[in-house]
Coordinates of C-alpha atoms in Angstrom, one line a residue:
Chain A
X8 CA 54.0 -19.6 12.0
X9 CA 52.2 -16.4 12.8
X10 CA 54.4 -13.5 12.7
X11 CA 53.2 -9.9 13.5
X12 CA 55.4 -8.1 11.3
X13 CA 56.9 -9.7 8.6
X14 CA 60.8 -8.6 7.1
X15 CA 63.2 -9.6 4.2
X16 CA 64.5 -12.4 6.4
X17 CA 61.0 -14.1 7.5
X18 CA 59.1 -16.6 6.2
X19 CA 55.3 -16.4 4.5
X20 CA 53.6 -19.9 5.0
X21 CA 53.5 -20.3 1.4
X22 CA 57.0 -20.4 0.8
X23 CA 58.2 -22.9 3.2
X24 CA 59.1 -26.7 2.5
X25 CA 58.7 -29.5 4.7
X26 CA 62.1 -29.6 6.6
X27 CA 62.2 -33.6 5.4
X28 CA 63.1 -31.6 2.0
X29 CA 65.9 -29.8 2.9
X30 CA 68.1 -32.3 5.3
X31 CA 71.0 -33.8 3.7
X32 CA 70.8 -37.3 2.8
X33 CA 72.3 -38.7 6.4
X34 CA 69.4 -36.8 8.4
X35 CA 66.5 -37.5 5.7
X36 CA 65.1 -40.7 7.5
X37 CA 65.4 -39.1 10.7
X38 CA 63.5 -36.1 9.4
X39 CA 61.0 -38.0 7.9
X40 CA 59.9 -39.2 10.9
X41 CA 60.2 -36.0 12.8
X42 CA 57.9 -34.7 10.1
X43 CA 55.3 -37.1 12.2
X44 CA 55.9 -35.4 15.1
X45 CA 55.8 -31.6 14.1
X46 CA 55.9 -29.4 16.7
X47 CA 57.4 -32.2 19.7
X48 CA 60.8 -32.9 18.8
X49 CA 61.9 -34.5 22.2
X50 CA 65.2 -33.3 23.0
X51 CA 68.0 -35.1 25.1
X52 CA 67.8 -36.4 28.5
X53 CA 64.0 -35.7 28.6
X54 CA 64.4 -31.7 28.5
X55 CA 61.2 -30.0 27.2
X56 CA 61.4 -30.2 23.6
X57 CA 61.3 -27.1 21.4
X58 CA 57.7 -26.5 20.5
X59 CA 57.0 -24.3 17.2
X60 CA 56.2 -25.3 13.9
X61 CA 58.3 -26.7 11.7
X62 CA 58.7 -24.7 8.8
X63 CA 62.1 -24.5 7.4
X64 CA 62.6 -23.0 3.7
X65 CA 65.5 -23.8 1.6
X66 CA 66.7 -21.1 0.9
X67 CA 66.8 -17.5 2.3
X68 CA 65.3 -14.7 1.4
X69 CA 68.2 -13.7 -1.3
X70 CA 67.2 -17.2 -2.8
X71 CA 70.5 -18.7 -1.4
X72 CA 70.0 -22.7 -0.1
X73 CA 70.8 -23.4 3.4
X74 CA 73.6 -24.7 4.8
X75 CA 73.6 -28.7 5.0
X76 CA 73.5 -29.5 8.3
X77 CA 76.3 -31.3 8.8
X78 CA 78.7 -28.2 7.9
X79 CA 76.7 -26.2 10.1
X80 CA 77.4 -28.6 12.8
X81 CA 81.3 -29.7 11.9
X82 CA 82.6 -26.1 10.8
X83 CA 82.4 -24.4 13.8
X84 CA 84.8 -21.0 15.8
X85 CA 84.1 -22.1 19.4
X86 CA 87.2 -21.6 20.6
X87 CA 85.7 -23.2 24.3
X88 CA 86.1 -26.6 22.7
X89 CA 89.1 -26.0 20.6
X90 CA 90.7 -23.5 17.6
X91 CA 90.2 -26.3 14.8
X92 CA 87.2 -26.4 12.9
X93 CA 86.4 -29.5 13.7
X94 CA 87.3 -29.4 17.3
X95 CA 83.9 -28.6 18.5
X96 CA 81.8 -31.4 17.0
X97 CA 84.3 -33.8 18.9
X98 CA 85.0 -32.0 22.3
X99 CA 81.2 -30.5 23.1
X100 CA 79.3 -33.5 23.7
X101 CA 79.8 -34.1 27.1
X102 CA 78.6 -30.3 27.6
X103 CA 75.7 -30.7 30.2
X104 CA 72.8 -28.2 28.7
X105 CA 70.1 -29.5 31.7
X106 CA 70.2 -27.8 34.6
X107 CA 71.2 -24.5 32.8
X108 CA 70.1 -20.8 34.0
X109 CA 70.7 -17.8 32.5
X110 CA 71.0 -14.6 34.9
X111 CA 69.4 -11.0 34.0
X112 CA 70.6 -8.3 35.9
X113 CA 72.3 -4.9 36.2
X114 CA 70.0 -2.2 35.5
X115 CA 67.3 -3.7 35.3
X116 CA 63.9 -3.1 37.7
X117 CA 63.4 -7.0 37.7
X118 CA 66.5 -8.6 37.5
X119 CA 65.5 -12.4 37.4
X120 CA 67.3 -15.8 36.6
X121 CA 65.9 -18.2 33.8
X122 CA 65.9 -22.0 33.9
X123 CA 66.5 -22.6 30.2
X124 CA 62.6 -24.7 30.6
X125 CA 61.4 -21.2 30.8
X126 CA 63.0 -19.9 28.1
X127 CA 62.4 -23.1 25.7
X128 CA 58.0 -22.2 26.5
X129 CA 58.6 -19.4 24.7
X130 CA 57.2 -18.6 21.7
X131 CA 59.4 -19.8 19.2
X132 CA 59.9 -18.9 15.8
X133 CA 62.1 -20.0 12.8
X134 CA 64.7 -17.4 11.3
X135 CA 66.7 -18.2 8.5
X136 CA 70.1 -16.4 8.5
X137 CA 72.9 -15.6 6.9
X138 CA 76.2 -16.3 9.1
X139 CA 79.2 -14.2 7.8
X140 CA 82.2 -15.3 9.9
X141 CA 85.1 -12.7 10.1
X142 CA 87.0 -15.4 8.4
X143 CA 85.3 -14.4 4.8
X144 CA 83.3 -17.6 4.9
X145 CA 79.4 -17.3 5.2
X146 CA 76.4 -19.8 5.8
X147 CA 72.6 -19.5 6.0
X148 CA 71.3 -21.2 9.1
X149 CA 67.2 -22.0 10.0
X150 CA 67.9 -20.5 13.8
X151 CA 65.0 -21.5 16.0
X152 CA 64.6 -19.1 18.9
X153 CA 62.8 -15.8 20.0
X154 CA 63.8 -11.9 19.8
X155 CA 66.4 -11.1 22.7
X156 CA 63.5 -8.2 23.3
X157 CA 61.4 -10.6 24.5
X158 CA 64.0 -11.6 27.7
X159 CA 64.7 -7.6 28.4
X160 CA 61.0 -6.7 28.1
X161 CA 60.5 -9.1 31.3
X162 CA 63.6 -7.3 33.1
X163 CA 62.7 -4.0 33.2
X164 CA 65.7 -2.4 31.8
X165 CA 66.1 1.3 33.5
X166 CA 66.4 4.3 32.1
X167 CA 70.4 4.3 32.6
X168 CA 70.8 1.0 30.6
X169 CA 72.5 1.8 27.3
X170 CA 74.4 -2.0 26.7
X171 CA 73.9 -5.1 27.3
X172 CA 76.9 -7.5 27.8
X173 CA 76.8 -11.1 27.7
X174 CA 78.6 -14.4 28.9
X175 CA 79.6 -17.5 28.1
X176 CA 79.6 -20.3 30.5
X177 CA 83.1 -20.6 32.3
X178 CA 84.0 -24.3 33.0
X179 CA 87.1 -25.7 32.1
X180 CA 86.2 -29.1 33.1
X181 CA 83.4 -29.1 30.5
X182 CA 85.1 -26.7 28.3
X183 CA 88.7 -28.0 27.7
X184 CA 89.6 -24.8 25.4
X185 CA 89.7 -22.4 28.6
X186 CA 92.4 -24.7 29.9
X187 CA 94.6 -22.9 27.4
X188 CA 95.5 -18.9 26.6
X189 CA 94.1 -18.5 23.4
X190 CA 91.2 -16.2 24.6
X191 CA 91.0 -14.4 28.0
X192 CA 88.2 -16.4 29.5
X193 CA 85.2 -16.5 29.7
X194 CA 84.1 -15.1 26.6
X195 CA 82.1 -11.9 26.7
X196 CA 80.4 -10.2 24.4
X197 CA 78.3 -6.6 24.4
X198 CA 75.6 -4.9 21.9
X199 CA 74.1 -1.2 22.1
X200 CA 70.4 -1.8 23.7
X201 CA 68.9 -1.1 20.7
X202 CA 71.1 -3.3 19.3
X203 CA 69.8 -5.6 20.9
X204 CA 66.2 -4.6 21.3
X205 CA 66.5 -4.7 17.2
X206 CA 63.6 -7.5 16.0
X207 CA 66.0 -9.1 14.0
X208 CA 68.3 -9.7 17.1
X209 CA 67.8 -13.3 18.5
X210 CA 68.5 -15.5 21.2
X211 CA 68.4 -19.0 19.5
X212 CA 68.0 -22.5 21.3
X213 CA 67.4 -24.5 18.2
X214 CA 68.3 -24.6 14.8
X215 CA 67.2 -27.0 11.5
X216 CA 64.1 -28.2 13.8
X217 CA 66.1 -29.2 16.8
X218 CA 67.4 -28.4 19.5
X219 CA 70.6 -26.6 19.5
X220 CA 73.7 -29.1 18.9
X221 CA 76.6 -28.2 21.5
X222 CA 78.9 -27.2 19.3
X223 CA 76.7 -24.8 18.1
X224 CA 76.3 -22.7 21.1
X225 CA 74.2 -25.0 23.3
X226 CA 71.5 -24.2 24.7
X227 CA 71.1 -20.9 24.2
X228 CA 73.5 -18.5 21.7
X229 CA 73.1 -14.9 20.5
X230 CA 72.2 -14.3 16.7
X231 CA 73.0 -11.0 15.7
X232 CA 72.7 -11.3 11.7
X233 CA 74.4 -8.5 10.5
X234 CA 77.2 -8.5 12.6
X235 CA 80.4 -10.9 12.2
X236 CA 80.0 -14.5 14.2
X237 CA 82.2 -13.7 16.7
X238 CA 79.7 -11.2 18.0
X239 CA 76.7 -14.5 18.4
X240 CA 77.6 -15.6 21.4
X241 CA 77.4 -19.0 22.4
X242 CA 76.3 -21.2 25.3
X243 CA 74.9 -17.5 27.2
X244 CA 74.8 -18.0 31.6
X245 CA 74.7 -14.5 32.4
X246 CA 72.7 -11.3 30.5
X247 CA 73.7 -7.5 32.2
X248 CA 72.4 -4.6 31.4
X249 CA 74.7 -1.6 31.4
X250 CA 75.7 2.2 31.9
X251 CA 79.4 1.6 30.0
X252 CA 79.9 -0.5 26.5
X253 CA 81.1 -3.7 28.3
X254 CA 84.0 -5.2 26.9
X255 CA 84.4 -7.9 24.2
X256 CA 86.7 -11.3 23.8
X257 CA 88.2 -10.3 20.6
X258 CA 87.8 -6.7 21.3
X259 CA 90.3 -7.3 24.6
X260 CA 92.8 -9.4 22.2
X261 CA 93.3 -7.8 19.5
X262 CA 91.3 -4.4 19.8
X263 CA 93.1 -3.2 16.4
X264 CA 91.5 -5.9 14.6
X265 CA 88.3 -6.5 16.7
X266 CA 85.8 -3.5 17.3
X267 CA 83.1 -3.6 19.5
X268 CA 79.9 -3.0 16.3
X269 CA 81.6 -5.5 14.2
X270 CA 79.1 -4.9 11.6
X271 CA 79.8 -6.8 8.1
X272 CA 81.2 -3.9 6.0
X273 CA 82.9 -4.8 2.6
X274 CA 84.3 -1.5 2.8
X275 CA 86.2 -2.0 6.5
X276 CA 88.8 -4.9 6.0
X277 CA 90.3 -6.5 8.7
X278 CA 93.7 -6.4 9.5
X279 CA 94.0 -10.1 7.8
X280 CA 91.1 -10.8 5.9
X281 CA 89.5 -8.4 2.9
X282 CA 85.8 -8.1 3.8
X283 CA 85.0 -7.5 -0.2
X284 CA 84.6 -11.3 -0.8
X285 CA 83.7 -14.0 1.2
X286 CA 83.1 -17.9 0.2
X287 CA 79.2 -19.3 1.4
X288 CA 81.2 -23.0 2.7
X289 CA 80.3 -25.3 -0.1
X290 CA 80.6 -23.2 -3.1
X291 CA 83.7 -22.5 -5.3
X292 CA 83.6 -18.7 -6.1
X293 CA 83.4 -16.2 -3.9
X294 CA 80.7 -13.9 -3.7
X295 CA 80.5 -10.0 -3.0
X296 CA 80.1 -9.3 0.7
X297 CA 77.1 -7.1 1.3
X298 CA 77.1 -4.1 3.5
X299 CA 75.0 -5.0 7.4
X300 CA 75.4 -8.9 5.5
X301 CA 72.3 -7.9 3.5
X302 CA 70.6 -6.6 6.3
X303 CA 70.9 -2.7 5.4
X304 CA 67.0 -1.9 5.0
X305 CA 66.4 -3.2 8.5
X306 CA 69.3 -2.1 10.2
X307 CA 71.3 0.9 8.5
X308 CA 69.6 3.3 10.4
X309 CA 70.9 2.5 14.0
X310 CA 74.0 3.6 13.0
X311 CA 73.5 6.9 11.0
X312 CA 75.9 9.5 11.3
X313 CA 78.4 7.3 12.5
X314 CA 81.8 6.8 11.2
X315 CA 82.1 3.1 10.7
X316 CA 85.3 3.3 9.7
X317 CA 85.7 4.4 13.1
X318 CA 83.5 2.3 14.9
X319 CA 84.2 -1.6 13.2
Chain B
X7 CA 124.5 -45.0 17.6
X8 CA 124.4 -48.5 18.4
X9 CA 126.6 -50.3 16.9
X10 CA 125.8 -52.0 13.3
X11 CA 123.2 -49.8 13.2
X12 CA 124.8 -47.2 11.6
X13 CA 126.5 -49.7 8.5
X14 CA 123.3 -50.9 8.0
X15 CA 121.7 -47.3 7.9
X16 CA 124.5 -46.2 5.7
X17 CA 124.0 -49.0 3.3
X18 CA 120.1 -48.5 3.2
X19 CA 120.5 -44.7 2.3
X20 CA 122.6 -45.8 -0.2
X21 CA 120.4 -47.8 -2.0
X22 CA 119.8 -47.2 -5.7
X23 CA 115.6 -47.4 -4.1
X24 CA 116.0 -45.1 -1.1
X25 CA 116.0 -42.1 -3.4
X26 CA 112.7 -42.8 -5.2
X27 CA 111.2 -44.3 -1.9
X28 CA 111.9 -40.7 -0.3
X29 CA 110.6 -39.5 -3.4
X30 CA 107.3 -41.1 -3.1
X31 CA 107.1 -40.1 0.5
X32 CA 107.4 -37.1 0.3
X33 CA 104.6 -37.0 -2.7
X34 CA 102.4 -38.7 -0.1
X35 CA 100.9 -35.7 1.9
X36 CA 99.8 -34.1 -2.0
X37 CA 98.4 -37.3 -2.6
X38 CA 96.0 -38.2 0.4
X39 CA 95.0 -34.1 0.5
X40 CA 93.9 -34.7 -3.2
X41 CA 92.1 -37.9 -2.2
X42 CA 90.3 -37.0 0.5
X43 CA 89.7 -33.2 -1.6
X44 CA 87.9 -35.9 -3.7
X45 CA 86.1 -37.8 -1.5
X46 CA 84.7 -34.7 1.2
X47 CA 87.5 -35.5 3.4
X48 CA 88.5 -32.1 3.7
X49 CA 85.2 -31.2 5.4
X50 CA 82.7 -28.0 4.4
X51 CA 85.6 -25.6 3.5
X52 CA 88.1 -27.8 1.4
X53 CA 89.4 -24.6 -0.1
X54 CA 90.5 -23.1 3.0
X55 CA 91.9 -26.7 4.3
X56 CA 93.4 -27.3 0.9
X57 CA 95.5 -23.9 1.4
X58 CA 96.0 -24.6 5.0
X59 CA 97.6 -27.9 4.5
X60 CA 99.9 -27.3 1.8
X61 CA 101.6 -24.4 3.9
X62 CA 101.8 -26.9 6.8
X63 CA 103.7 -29.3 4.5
X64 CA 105.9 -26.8 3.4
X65 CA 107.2 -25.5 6.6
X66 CA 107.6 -29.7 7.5
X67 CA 109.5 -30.3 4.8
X68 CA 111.8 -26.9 5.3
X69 CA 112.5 -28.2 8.5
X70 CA 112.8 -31.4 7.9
X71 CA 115.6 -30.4 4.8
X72 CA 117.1 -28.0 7.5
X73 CA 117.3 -31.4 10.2
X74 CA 119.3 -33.4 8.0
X75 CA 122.7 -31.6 8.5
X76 CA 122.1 -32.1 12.0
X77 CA 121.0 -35.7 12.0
X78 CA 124.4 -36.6 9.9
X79 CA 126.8 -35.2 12.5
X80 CA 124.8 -36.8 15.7
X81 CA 124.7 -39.8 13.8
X82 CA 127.5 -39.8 11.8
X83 CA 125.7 -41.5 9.0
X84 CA 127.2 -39.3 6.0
X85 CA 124.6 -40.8 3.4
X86 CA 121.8 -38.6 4.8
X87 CA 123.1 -35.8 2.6
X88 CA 122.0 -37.5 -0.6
X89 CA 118.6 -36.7 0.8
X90 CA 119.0 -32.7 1.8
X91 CA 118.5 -31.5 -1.8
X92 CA 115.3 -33.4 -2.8
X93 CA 113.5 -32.6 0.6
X94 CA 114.5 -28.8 0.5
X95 CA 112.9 -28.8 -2.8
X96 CA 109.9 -30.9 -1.4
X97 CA 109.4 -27.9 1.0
X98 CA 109.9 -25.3 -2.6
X99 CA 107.4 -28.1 -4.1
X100 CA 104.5 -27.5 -1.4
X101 CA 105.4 -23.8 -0.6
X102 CA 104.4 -23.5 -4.7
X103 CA 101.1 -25.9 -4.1
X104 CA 100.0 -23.1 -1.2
X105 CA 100.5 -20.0 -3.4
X106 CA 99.0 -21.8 -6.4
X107 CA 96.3 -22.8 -4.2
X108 CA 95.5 -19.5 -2.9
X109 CA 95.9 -17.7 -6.0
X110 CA 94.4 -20.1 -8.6
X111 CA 91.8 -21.5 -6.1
X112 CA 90.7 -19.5 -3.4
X113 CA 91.0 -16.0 -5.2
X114 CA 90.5 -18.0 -8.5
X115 CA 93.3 -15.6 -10.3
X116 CA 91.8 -12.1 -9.0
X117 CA 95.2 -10.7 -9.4
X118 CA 93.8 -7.4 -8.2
X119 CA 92.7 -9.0 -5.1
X120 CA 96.0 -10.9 -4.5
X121 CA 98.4 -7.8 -5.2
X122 CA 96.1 -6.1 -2.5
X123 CA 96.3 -8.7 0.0
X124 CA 100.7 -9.0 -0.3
X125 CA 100.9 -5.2 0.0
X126 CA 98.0 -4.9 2.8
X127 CA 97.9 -7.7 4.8
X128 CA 101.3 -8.3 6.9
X129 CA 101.0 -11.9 6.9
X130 CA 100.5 -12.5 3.5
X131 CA 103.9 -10.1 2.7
X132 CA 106.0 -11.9 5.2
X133 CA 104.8 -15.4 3.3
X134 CA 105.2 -14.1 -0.1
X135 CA 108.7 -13.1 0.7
X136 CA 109.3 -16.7 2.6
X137 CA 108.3 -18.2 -0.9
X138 CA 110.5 -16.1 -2.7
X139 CA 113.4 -17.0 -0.6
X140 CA 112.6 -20.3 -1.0
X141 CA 112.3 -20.1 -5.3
X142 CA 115.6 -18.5 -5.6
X143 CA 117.0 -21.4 -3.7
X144 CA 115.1 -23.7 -5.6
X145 CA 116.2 -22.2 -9.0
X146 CA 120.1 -22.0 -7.7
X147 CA 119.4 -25.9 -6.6
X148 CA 121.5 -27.8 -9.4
X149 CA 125.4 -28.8 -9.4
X150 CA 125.7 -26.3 -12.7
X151 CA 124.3 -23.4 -10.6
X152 CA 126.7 -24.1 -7.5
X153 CA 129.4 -24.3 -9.9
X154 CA 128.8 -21.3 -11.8
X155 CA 128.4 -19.2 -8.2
X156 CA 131.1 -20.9 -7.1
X157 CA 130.6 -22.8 -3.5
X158 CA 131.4 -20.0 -0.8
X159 CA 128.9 -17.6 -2.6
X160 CA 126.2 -20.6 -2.9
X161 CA 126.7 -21.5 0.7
X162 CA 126.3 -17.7 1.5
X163 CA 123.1 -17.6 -0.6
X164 CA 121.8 -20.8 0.7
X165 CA 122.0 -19.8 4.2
X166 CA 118.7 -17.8 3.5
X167 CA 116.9 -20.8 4.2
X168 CA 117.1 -20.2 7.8
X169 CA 115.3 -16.1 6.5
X170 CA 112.6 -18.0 4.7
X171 CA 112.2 -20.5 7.7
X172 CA 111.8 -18.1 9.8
X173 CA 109.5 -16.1 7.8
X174 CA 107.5 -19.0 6.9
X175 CA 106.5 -20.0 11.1
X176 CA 106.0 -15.6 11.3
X177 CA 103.7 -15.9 8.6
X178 CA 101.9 -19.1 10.4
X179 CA 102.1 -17.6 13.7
X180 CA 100.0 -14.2 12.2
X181 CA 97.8 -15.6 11.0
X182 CA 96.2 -17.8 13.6
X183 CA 93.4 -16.1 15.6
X184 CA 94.5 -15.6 19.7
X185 CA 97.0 -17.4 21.5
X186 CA 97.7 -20.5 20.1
X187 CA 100.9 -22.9 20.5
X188 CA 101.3 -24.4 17.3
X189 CA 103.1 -22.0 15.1
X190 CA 105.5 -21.5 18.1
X191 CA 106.3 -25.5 18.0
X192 CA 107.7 -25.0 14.6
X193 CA 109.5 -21.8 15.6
X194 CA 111.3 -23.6 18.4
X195 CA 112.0 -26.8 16.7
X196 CA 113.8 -24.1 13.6
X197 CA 115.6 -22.3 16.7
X198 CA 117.1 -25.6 17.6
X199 CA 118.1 -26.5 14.3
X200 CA 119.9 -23.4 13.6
X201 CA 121.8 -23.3 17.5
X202 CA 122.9 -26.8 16.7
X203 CA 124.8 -25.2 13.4
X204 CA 126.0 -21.9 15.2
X205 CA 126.9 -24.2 18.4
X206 CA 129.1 -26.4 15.4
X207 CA 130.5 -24.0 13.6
X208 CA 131.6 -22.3 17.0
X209 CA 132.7 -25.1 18.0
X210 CA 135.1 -25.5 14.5
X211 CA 136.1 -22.0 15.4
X212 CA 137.3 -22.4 18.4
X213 CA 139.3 -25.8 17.3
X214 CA 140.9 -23.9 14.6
X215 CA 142.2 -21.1 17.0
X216 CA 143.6 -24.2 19.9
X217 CA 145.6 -25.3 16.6
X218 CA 146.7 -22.0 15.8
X219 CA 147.4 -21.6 19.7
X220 CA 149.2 -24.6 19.2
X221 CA 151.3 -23.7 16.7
X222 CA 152.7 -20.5 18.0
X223 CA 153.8 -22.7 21.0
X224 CA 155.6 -25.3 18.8

């Protein structure tokens, strides 16, 4: 993996393991012979397969092991496929990922659509995350994907685009969730543009070496690292670029509970849940939550001066 | 109810094994959330389910003690009221598993943390004060304590069971995230349980003035 510029939450060659090493027991024949095959993991129904080397680490950069996979892929808020946590590994497979396009407009010079082939030829890279869901529970998650930059670079963005708003695909058929009122659908979701012009801010269409499960946002989610995973928006069809802040899901249900940074901040509790603490799934204690989820040094600076007591 | 049905209910929920057999039953839930707690049946967060669980049980079994009156006088099968007692303390029994769970477990007996959350966080106070509902009835349970408050003031008292009920499906329905149904089955399915009593007890009323009616004809 050749990265220009290297942060906290990157990888050096020399510290990562073959990704054989760090699949749970029920994968590790499967990886083992994927391991052959680095770099041309075939994905389903023939798709172009994600091509990038395979270099996951165990742990992150705090020294913190990954998630197993199978809690990243069976503990999932994807309210599109069901409020239980284990709604979305049973109700997303019939999803259809292939055709999928993902519009880029508003203000934009170049507003273009993307067949998700496009965005898979990329250049792809491997970031290893920490999740920190709202909920006070936390993973760390090898995301495979590329910098959301990349996508706006190609648009043009004008020189009256301050946000950029996102959404999820709307199809009840597929999606049985937006059948019910639990959300006003389809989910939405909005960052500042330098937000999401921010190196650490991703658009991810694999993760542990393969291509995206459904219930994790197939194929193509948001990963905002330092913001709560509500913000990461899953299963994107349409990017705009904006004069306004665009609105948000939770924002629009509960807006008292729900602001539109959502940046992890011990010192900002929810309404329900203390953000001191939160539990990494897996673990017995819980651990101090830390201020941007670790990300401060990278990230601090885009909000200085503002009250985030005020702006959550 | 049909007929022979009800003798041969009657002389079932008299049996010297229905008691313990209810017993056991209503151990069951613990049981299989401990087993599969055991065996990774409880998925990547067994904390959170483990808490989650035991505060569905409990507002079950509240309902389910707060059912039997009505399920005696539609059936007229008096010997369900053997049964009222242990199952209200079954709902005490798993209310106390929730809070121990969340206390001892999930904040692992930060009491700092805990007193913030009752005082802070609305749905925590309004589940907290369910529970203590529910204790005080469980600690005025026995035939010595309805004896020594005499019955009209134990009744009184013991009506709070509909205040911890209710405060038990508020403190489900806050804290789910958006719109969902569930805690408002349980709210609903409570809200016919208590008409049914208010609808019976009106109904008593209104018999007791016809008689007095009656008698000032006579």
């Amino acid at each position: 993996m050749l990265l220009r510029s290297r942060t906290a939450s990157q990888a050096r060659e020399s510290e990562v393991t073959p990704r054989n090493l760090v699949l749970s027991r029920r994968t590790a024949l499967a990886g083992a012979a994927a391991a052959f095959a680095v770099g041309g993991i075939p994905s389903m129904s023939g798709a172009a397969g994600l091509s990038f080397q395979t270099t996951v680490r165990p742990r992150d950069e705090k020294a913190d092991p990954i998630a197993p996979m199978k809690s990243a892929t069976t503990y999932n808020n994807f309210y599109e496929f069901g409020t239980d946590k284990a709604d979305p590994s049973r109700n997303a497979r019939a999803l259809r990922t292939r055709p999928w396009q993902v519009a880029v407009d508003g203000e934009v010079v170049k507003p273009a659509t993307f067949g998700i082939e496009d965005l898979l030829a990329l250049p792809l890279e491997e970031r290893i995350y920490r999740l920190r869901c709202v909920e006070a529970w936390s993973m760390v998650i090898p995301w495979v994907g590329f910098p959301l930059a990349e996508i706006l670079k190609r648009v043009e963005p004008t020189g009256s685009a301050r946000y950029v708003a996102f959404q999820t695909l709307h199809d009840p058929q597929q999606m049985p969730g937006q059948r019910g009122p639990v959300l006003q659908w389809p989910y939405v979701e909005g960052l500042r543009l330098d937000e999401a012009r921010h190196p650490l801010t991703i658009l991810a269409v694999g993760m542990y070496g393969e291509v995206l499960p459904n219930q994790n946002g197939a194929p193509i989610r948001l990963v905002v690292p330092w913001k709560y995973g509500f913000k990461s928006i899953k299963s994107i069809v349409r990017i705009t670029l904006t004069r306004d802040q665009p609105p948000t899901a939770w924002n629009r249900s509960q807006p008292n509970e729900y602001g539109f940074y959502a940046n992890v901040n011990p010192e900002v509790d929810h309404p329900r849940w203390s953000q001191a603490t939160e539990r990494r799934v897996g673990d017995f204690f819980r651990r101090k939550t830390l201020p941007f989820n670790g990300y401060a040094d990278e990230v601090a600076g885009l909000y200085a001066g503002m009250d985030l007591g005020k702006y959550f | 109810m049909a007929a022979g049905l009800k003798p041969a209910a009657t002389k079932a929920l008299s049996s010297r094994w229905a008691k313990p057999a209810v017993f056991a039953a209503a151990l069951a839930p613990m049981v299989w959330t401990i087993w599969l707690a055991g065996t990774g049946g409880l998925g990547p967060e067994p904390i959170a389910e483990g808490v989650r669980q035991s505060g569905l049980w409990a507002l079950r079994f509240l309902l389910l003690a707060l059912a039997v009156t009505p399920l005696r006088i539609v059936t007229g099968v008096s010997a369900l009221a053997r049964f009222r007692r242990m199952i209200g303390l079954f709902a005490f029994f798993y209310a106390l598993l929730h809070v121990a769970t969340y206390v001892g477990i999930d904040q692992f007996f930060d009491w700092a943390a805990v007193w913030k959350d009752i005082v802070k966080r609305p749905y925590i106070t309004v589940g907290m004060g369910a529970f203590l509902v529910l204790s005080a009835l469980a600690a005025t349970s026995t035939n010595g304590m309805v004896r020594r408050l005499g019955g009209r003031r134990w009744r009184t008292l013991h009506r709070s069971v509909f205040i911890a009920g209710a405060a038990g499906c508020l403190h489900y329905f806050m804290l789910v995230k958006g719109w969902q149904p569930s805690p408002l089955v349980y709210f609903g399915i409570l809200s016919a349980l208590l008409l049914v009593r208010v609808a019976k007890s009106a109904g008593s009323r209104a018999a007791v003035a016809r008689a007095g009616i009656m008698r000032h004809a006579d």
